[in-house]
CSV table of C-alpha atoms and ligand atoms in Angstrom, one decimal:
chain,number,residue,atom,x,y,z
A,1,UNK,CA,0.0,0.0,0.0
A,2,UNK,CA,2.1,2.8,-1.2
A,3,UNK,CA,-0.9,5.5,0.5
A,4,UNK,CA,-0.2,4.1,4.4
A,5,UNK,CA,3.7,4.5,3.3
A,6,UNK,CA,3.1,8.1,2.4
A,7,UNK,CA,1.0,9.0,5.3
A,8,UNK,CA,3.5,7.4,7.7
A,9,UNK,CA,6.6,9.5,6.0
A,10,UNK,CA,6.5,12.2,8.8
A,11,UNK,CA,5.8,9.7,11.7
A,12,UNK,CA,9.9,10.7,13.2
A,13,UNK,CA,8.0,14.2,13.3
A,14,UNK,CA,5.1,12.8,14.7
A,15,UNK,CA,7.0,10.8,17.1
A,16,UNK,CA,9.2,14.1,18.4
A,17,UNK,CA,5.5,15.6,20.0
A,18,UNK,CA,4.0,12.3,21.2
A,19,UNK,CA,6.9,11.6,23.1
A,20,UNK,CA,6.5,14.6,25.1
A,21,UNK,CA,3.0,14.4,25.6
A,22,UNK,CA,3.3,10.6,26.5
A,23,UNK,CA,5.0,12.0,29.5
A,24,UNK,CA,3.1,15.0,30.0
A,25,UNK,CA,-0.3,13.0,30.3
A,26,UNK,CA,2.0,10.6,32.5
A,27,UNK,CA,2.6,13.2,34.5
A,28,UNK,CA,-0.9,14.2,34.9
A,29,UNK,CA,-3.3,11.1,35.0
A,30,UNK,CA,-7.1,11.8,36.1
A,31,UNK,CA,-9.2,8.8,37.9
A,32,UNK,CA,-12.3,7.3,35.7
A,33,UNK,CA,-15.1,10.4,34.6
A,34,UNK,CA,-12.8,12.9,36.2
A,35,UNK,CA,-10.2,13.5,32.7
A,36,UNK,CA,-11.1,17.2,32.4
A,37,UNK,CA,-7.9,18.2,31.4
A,38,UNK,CA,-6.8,15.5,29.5
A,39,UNK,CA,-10.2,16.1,27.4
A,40,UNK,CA,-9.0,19.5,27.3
A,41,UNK,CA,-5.7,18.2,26.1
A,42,UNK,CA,-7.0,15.9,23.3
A,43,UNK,CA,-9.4,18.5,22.4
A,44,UNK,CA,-7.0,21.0,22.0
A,45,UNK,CA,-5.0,19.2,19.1
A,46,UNK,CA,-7.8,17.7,17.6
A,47,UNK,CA,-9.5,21.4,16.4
A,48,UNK,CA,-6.8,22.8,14.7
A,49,UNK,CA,-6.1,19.8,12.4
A,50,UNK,CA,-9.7,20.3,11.3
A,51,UNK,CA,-11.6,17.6,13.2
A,52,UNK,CA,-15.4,18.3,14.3
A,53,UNK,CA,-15.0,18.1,17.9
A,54,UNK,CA,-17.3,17.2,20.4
A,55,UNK,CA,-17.8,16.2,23.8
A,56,UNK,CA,-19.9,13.4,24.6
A,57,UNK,CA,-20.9,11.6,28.0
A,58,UNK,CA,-18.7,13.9,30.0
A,59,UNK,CA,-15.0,13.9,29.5
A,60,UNK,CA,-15.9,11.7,25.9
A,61,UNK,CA,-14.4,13.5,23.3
A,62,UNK,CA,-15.3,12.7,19.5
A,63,UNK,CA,-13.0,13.9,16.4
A,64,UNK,CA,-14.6,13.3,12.8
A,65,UNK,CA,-12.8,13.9,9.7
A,66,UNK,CA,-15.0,14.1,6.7
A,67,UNK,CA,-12.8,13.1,3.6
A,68,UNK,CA,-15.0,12.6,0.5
A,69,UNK,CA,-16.6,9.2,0.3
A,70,UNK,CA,-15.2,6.1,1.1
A,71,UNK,CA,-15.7,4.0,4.1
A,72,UNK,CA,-16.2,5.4,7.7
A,73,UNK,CA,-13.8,4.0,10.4
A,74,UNK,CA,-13.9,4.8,14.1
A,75,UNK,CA,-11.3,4.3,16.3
A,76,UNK,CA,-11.1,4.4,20.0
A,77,UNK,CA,-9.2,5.2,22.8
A,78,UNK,CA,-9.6,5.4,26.7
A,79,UNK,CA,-8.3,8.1,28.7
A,80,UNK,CA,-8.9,7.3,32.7
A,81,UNK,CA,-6.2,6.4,35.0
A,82,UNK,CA,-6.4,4.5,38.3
A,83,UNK,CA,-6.6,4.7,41.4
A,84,UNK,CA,-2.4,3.8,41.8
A,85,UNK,CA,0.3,5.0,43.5
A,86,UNK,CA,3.6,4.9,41.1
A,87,UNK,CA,6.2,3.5,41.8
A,88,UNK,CA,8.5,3.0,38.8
A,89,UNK,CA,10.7,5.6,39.8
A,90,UNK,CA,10.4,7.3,35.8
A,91,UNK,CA,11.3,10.8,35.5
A,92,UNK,CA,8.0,11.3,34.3
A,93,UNK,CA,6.4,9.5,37.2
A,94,UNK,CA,2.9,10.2,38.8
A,95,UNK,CA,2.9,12.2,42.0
A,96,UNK,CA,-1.1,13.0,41.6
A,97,UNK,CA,-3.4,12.2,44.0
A,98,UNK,CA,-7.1,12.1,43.4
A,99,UNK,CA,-10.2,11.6,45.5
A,100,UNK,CA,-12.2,8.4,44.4
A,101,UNK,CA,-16.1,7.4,44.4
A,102,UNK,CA,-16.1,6.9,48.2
A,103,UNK,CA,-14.6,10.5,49.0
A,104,UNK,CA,-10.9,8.8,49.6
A,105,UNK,CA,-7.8,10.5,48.9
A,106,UNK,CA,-5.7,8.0,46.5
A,107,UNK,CA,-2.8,7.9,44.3
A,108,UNK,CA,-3.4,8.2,40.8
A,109,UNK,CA,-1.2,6.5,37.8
A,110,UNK,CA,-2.0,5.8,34.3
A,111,UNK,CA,-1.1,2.3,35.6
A,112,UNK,CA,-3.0,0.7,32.7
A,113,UNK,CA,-1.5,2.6,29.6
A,114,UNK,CA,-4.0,4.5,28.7
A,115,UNK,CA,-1.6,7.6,28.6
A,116,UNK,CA,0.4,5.4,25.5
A,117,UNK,CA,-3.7,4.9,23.8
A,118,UNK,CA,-4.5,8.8,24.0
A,119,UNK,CA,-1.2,9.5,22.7
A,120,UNK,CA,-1.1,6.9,19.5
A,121,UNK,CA,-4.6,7.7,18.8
A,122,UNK,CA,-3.9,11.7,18.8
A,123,UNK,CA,-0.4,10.5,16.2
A,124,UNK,CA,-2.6,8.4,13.7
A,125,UNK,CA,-5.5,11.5,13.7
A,126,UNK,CA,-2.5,14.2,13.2
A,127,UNK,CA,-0.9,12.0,10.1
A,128,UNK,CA,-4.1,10.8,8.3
A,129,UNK,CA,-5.6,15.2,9.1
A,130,UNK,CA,-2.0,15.8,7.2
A,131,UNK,CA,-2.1,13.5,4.1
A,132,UNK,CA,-5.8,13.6,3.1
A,133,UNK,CA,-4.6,13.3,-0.4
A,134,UNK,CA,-3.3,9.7,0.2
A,135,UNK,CA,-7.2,8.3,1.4
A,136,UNK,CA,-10.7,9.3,1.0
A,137,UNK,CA,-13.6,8.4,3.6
A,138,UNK,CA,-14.5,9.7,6.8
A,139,UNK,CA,-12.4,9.4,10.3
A,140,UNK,CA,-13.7,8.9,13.5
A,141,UNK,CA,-11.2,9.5,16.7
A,142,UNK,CA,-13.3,8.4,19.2
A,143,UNK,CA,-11.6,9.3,23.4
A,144,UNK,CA,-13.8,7.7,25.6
A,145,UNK,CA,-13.7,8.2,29.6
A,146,UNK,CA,-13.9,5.6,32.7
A,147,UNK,CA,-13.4,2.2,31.0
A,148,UNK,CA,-11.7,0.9,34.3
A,149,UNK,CA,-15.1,1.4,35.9
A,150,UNK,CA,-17.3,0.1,32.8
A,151,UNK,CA,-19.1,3.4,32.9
A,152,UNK,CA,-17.4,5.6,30.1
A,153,UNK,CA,-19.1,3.7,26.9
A,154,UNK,CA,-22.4,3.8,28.6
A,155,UNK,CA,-22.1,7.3,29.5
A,156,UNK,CA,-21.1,8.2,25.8
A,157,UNK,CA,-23.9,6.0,24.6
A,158,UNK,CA,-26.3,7.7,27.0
A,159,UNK,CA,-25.5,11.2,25.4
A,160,UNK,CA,-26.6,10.3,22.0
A,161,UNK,CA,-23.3,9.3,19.9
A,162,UNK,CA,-25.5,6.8,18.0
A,163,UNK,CA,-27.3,9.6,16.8
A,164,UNK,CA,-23.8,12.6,17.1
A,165,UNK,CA,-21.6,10.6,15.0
A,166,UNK,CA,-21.8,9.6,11.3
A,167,UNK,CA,-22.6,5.7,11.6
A,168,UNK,CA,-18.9,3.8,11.3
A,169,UNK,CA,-18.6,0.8,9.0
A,170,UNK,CA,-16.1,-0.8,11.3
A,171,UNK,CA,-14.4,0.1,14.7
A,172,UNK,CA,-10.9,-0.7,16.0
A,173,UNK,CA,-9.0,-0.4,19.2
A,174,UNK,CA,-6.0,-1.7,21.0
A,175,UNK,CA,-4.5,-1.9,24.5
A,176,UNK,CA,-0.6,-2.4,25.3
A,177,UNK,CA,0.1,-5.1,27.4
A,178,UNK,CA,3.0,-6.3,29.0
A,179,UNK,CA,4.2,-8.5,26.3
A,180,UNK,CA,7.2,-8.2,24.1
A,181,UNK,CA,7.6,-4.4,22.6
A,182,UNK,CA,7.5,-4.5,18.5
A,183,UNK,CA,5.0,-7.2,18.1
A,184,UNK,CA,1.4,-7.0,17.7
A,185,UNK,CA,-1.3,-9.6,19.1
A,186,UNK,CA,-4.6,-10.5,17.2
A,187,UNK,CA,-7.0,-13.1,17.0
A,188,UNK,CA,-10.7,-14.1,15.6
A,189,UNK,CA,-13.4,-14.2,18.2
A,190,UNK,CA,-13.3,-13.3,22.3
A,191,UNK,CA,-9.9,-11.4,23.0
A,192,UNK,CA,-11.3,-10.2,26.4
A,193,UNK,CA,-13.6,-12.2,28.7
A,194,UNK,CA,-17.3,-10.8,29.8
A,195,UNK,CA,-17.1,-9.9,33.4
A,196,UNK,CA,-19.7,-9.5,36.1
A,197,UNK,CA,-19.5,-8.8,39.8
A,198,UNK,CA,-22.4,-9.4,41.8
A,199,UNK,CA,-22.8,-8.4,45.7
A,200,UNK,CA,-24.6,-10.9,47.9
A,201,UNK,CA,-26.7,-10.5,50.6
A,202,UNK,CA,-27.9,-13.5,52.7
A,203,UNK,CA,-29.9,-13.1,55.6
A,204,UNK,CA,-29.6,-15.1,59.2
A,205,UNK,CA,-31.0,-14.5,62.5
A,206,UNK,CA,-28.8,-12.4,65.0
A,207,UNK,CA,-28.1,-13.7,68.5
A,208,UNK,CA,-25.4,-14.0,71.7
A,209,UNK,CA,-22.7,-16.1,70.3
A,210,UNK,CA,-22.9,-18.4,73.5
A,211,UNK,CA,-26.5,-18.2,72.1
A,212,UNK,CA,-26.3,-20.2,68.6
A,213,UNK,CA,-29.5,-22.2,69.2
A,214,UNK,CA,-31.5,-19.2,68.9
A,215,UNK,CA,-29.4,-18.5,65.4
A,216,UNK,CA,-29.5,-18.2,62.0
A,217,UNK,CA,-26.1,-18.3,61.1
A,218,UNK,CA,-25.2,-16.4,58.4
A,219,UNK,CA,-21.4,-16.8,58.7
A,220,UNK,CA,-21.5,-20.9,58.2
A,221,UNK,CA,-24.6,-20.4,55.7
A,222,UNK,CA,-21.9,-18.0,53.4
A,223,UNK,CA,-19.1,-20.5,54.4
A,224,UNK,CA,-21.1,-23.3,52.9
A,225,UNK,CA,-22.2,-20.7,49.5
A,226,UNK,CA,-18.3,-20.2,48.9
A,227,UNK,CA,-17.3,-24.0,48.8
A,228,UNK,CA,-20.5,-25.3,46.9
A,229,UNK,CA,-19.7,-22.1,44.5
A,230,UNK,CA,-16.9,-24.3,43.2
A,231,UNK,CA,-19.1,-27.0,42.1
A,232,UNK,CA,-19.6,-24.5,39.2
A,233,UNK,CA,-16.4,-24.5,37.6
A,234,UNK,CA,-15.4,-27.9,38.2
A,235,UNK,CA,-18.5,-29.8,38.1
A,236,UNK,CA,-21.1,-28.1,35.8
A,237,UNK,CA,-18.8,-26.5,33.5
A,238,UNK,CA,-17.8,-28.6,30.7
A,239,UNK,CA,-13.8,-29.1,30.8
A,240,UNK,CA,-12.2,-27.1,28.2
A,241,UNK,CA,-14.9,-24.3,28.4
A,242,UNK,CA,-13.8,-21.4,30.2
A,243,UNK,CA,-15.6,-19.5,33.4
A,244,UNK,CA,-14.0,-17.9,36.3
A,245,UNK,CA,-15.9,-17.5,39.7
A,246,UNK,CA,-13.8,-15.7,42.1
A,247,UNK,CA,-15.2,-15.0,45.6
A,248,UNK,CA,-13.2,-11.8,46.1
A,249,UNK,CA,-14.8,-11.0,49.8
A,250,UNK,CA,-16.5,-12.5,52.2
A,251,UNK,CA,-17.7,-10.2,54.9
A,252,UNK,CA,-19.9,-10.7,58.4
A,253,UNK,CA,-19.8,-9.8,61.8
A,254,UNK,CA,-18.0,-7.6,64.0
A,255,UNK,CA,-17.5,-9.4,67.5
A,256,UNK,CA,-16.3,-13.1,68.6
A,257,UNK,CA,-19.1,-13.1,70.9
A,258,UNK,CA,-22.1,-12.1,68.0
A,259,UNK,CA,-23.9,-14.2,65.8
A,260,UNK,CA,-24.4,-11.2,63.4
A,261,UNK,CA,-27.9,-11.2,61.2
A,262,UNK,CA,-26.2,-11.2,57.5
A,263,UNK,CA,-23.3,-11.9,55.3
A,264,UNK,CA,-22.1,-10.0,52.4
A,265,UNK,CA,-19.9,-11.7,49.5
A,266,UNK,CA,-18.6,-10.3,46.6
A,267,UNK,CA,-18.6,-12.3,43.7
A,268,UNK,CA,-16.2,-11.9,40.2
A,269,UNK,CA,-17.7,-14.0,37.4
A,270,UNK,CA,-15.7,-13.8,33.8
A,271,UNK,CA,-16.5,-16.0,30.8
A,272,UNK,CA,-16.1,-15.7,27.0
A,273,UNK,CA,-19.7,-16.8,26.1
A,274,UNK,CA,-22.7,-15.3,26.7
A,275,UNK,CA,-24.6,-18.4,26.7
A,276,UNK,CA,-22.1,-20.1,28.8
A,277,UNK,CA,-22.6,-16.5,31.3
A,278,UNK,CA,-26.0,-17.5,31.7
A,279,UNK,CA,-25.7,-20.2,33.0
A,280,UNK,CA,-22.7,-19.3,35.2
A,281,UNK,CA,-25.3,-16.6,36.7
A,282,UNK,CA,-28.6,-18.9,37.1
A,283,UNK,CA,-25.9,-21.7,38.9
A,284,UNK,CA,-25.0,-19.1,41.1
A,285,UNK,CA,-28.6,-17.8,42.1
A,286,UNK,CA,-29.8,-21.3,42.4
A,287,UNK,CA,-26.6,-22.2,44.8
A,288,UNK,CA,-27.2,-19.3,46.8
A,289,UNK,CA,-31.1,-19.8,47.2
A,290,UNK,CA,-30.7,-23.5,48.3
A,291,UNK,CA,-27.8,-22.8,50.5
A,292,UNK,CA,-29.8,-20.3,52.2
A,293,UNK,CA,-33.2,-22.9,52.5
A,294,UNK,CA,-31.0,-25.5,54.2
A,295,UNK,CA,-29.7,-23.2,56.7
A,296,UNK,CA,-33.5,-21.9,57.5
A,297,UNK,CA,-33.0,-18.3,56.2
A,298,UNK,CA,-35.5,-16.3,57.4
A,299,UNK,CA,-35.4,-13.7,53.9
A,300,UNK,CA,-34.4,-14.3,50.7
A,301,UNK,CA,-31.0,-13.4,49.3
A,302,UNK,CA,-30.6,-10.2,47.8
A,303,UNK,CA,-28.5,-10.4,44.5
A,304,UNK,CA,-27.0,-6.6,42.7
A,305,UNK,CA,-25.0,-6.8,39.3
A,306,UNK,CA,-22.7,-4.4,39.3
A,307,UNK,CA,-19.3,-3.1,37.2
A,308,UNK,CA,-20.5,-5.2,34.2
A,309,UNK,CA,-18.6,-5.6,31.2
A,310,UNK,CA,-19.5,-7.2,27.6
A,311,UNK,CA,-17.6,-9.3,25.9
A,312,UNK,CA,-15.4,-8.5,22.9
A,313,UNK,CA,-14.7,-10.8,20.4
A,314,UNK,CA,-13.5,-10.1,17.6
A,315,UNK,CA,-15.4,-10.2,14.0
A,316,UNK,CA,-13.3,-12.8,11.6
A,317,UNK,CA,-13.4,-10.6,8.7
A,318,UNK,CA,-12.3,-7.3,10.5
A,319,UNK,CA,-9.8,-9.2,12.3
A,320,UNK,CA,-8.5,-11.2,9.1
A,321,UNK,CA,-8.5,-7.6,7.3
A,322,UNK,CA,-6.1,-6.0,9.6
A,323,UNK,CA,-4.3,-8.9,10.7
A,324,UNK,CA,-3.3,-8.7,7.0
A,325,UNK,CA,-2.6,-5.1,7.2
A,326,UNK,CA,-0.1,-5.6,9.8
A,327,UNK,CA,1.7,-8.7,8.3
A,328,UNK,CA,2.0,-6.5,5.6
A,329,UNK,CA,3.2,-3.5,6.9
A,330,UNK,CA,5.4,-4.5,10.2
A,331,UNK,CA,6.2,-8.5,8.6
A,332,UNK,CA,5.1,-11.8,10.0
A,333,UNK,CA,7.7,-12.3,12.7
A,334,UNK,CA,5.8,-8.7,14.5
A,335,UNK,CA,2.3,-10.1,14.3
A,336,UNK,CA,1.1,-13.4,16.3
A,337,UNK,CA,-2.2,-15.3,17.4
A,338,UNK,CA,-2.9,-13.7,20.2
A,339,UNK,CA,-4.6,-15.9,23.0
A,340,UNK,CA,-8.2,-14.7,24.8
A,341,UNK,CA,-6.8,-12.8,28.2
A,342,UNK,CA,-9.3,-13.4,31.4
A,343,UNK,CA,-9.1,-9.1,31.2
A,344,UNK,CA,-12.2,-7.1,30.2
A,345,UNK,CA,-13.1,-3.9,28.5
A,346,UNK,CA,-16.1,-1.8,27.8
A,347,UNK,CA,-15.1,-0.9,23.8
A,348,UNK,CA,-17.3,-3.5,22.2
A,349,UNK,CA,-20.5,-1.7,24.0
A,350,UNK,CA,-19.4,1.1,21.1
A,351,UNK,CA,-19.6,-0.8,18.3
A,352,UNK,CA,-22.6,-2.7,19.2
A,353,UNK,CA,-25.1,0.0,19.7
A,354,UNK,CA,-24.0,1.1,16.0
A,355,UNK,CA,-24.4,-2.8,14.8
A,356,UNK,CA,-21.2,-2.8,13.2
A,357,UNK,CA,-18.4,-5.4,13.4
A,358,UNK,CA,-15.2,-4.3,15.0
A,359,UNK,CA,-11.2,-5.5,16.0
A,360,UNK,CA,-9.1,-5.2,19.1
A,361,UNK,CA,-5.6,-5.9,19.2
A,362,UNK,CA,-2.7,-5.7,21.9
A,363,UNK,CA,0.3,-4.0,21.4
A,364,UNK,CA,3.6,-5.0,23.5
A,365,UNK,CA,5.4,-2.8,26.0
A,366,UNK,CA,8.1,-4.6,27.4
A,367,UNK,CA,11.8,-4.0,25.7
A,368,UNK,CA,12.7,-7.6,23.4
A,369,UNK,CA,15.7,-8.3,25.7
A,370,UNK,CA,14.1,-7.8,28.9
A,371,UNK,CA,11.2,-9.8,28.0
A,372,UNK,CA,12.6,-12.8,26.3
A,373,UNK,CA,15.2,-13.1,29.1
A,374,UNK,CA,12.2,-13.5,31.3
A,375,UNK,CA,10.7,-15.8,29.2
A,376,UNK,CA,13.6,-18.2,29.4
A,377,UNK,CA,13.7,-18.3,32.6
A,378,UNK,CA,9.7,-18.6,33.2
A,379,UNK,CA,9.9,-15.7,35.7
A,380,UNK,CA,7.5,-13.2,33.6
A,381,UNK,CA,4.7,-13.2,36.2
A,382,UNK,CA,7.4,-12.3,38.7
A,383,UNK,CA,9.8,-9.8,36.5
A,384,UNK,CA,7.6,-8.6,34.2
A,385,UNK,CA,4.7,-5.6,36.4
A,386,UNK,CA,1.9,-6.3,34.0
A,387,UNK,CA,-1.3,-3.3,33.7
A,388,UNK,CA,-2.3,-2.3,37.3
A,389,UNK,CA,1.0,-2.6,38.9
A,390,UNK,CA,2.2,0.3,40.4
A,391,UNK,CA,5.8,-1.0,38.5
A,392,UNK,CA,3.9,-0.9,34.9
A,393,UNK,CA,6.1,1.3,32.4
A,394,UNK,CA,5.7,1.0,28.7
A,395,UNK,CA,9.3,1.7,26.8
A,396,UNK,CA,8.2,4.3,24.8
A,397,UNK,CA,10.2,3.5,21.9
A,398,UNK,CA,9.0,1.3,20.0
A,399,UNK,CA,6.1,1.0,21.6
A,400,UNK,CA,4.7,4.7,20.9
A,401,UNK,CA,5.4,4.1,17.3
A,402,UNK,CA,4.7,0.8,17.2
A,403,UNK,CA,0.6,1.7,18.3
A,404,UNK,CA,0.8,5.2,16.3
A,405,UNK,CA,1.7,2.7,13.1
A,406,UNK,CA,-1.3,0.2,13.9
A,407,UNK,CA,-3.9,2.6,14.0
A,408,UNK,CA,-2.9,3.8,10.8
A,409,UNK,CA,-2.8,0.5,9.0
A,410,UNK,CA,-5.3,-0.5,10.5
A,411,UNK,CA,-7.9,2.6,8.9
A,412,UNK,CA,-5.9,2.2,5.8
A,413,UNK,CA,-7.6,-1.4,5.6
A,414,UNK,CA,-10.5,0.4,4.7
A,415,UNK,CA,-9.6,4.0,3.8
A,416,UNK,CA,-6.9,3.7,1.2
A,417,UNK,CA,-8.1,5.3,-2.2
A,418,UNK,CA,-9.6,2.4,-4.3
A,419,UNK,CA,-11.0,0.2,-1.7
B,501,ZN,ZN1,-7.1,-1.4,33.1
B,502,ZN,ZN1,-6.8,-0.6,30.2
């Protein structure tokens, strides 16, 4: 494709500003619906290279670039950081705090990469705004808010975008991971597991702990919930199909000397089939109810969904399309099959309320040397601070480029004149 080569001729140049607002946004990370200035930041750039800006759910900011008639791509990024302390000891490192949903002081880090997303997002919008001789169609540069807290898609949703936006024929996205810098993962189908978490309430019957004849015991009923939750995984699943049920707390009681009146657990459920979720979820309800009959509970459970994620699997076609694209462009030995990861996102909830198929692909962060060393000797969990750490630091070169390149090549799957 001699149109992506000409587009991607003044990526050095391109590369000499992202750098320095890689560590800028670094610098200056914001917690989940809280990115004022970042939006600021990304709308800032975006105006001046003649994108139709807008702000959507919030801190959501949407670029399109009309460009004669062609195809319509959207591409997103996220933009929220967590609720981290840093610790990686950069020059560039985080000293922000924030203040979270429960009023807390906290640390804040772009712990997840999201700072490395913005920035390669804002790089492919800058070189495809300069070179609109080299494609036709329209561009979408899509920043959306809060994915850590599965609220930012929802809230863009919620403020019309469907209707704000020209209707894309495909959507893209990527996250860096900590795999090896300089390749590219893809794959057909789920890429990122569904996740649920539900909060259960069961109820007891409170009474002097040298008392428990006049009990309803709520800590042994939730004792006997967490083991038979199990059963789920290993009994009713099929072996080979994948489900996760994590019991993440488990919380009752206050005194030695109390039989308390309820129990509180906190469940994580992930899958990568929304048939096979179903059923996770019915199990789960039916275990709980029955637990709580045996033990005599005197009020049913009380069962809230909460920080919900969709699955994202990727459309063959899309994912065959630009899979070429990058074989192409960065050569076999850069691209691989990447495996599903057990992580989840809010992205796909984008392209699904416009219908329209979509890809996701990860993009590596860890220098080659440093990670194949760790690879050899099978310490990567333990070397190798993965998104969330407090440790996580994407090299910047190549990995900058690198993501700036794929977004690029990616569009050009359907943007290049001719298509
Ligand atoms: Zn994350
Ligand atoms: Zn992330």
């Amino acid at each position: 494709m001699p149109e992506v080569k000409m587009v991607l001729d003044s990526l050095d140049r391109a590369l000499e500003w992202q750098r320095e607002l890689y560590k800028e946004l670094h610098r200056h990370p914001e917690l989940s619906l809280q990115e004022f200035a970042t939006a600021q930041a990304i709308e800032d750039r975006l105006t001046p290279w003649g994108y139709a800006v807008q702000r959507i759910g919030g801190t959501g900011v949407v670029g399109v670039l009309e460009n004669g008639p062609g195809a319509c791509v959207l591409a997103r990024a996220d933009i929220d950081a967590l609720p981290v302390t840093e610790a990686t000891g950069l020059d560039y490192a985080s000293t922000a705090t924030g203040v979270d949903a429960d009023g807390s002081t906290v640390g804040v880090m772009h712990a997840c990469g999201h700072d490395m997303h913005i920035t390669a997002l804002l790089g492919a919008a800058k070189l495809l705004a300069d070179q609109r001789g080299a494609w036709s169609g329209t561009y979408i540069a899509l920043f959306q808010p809060a994915e850590e807290t599965a609220a930012g898609a929802r809230a863009m949703l919620d403020d019309g975008l469907v209707a704000k936006v020209p209707r894309p024929d495909v959507a893209l996205a990527q996250h860096v991971m900590a795999t090896e810098a300089g390749t590219i993962g893809t794959t057909a189908g789920p890429i990122l597991s569904a996740g649920d978490s539900v909060r259960i309430t069961v109820h007891g019957r409170g009474a002097h702990g040298s008392m428990p004849h006049n009990s309803v015991d709520p800590v042994v009923l939730a004792a006997s919930i967490v083991l038979r939750l199990q059963t789920i995984v290993s009994r009713e699943t099929t072996p080979g199909e994948f489900a996760v049920v994590t019991v993440g707390a488990s919380n009752a009681g206050t005194k030695s000397n109390i039989i308390p009146d309820r129990a509180v657990l906190l469940l994580n459920v992930r899958t990568y089939d929304m048939e096979l979720r179903g059923r996770v979820i019915a199990s789960i309800e039916r275990i709980v109810r029955g637990e709580c009959a045996a033990a005599g509970s005197p009020r049913e459970p009380e069962f809230e969904y909460y920080d919900q994620y969709p699955l994202t699997a990727n459309d063959a076609d899309v994912n065959a399309r630009v899979t070429d694209a990058f074989t192409a462009h960065f050569g076999a030995g850069a691209v691989y099959q990447a495996s599903p990861v057990t992580a989840s996102e809010d992205f796909s909830r984008l392209p699904d309320a416009f219908g329209v198929p979509y890809a996701y692909w990860t993009v590596g962060s860890v220098p080659s040397e440093v990670y194949r060393k760790a690879v050899a000797s099978g310490t990567v969990a333990q070397d190798i601070p993965a998104n969330h750490s407090p440790f996580f630091a994407p090299a910047i070169d190549p990995t900058l480029g690198m993501a700036t390149q794929a977004h690029v090549v990616a569009a050009f799957a359907y943007l290049a004149q001719g298509e």
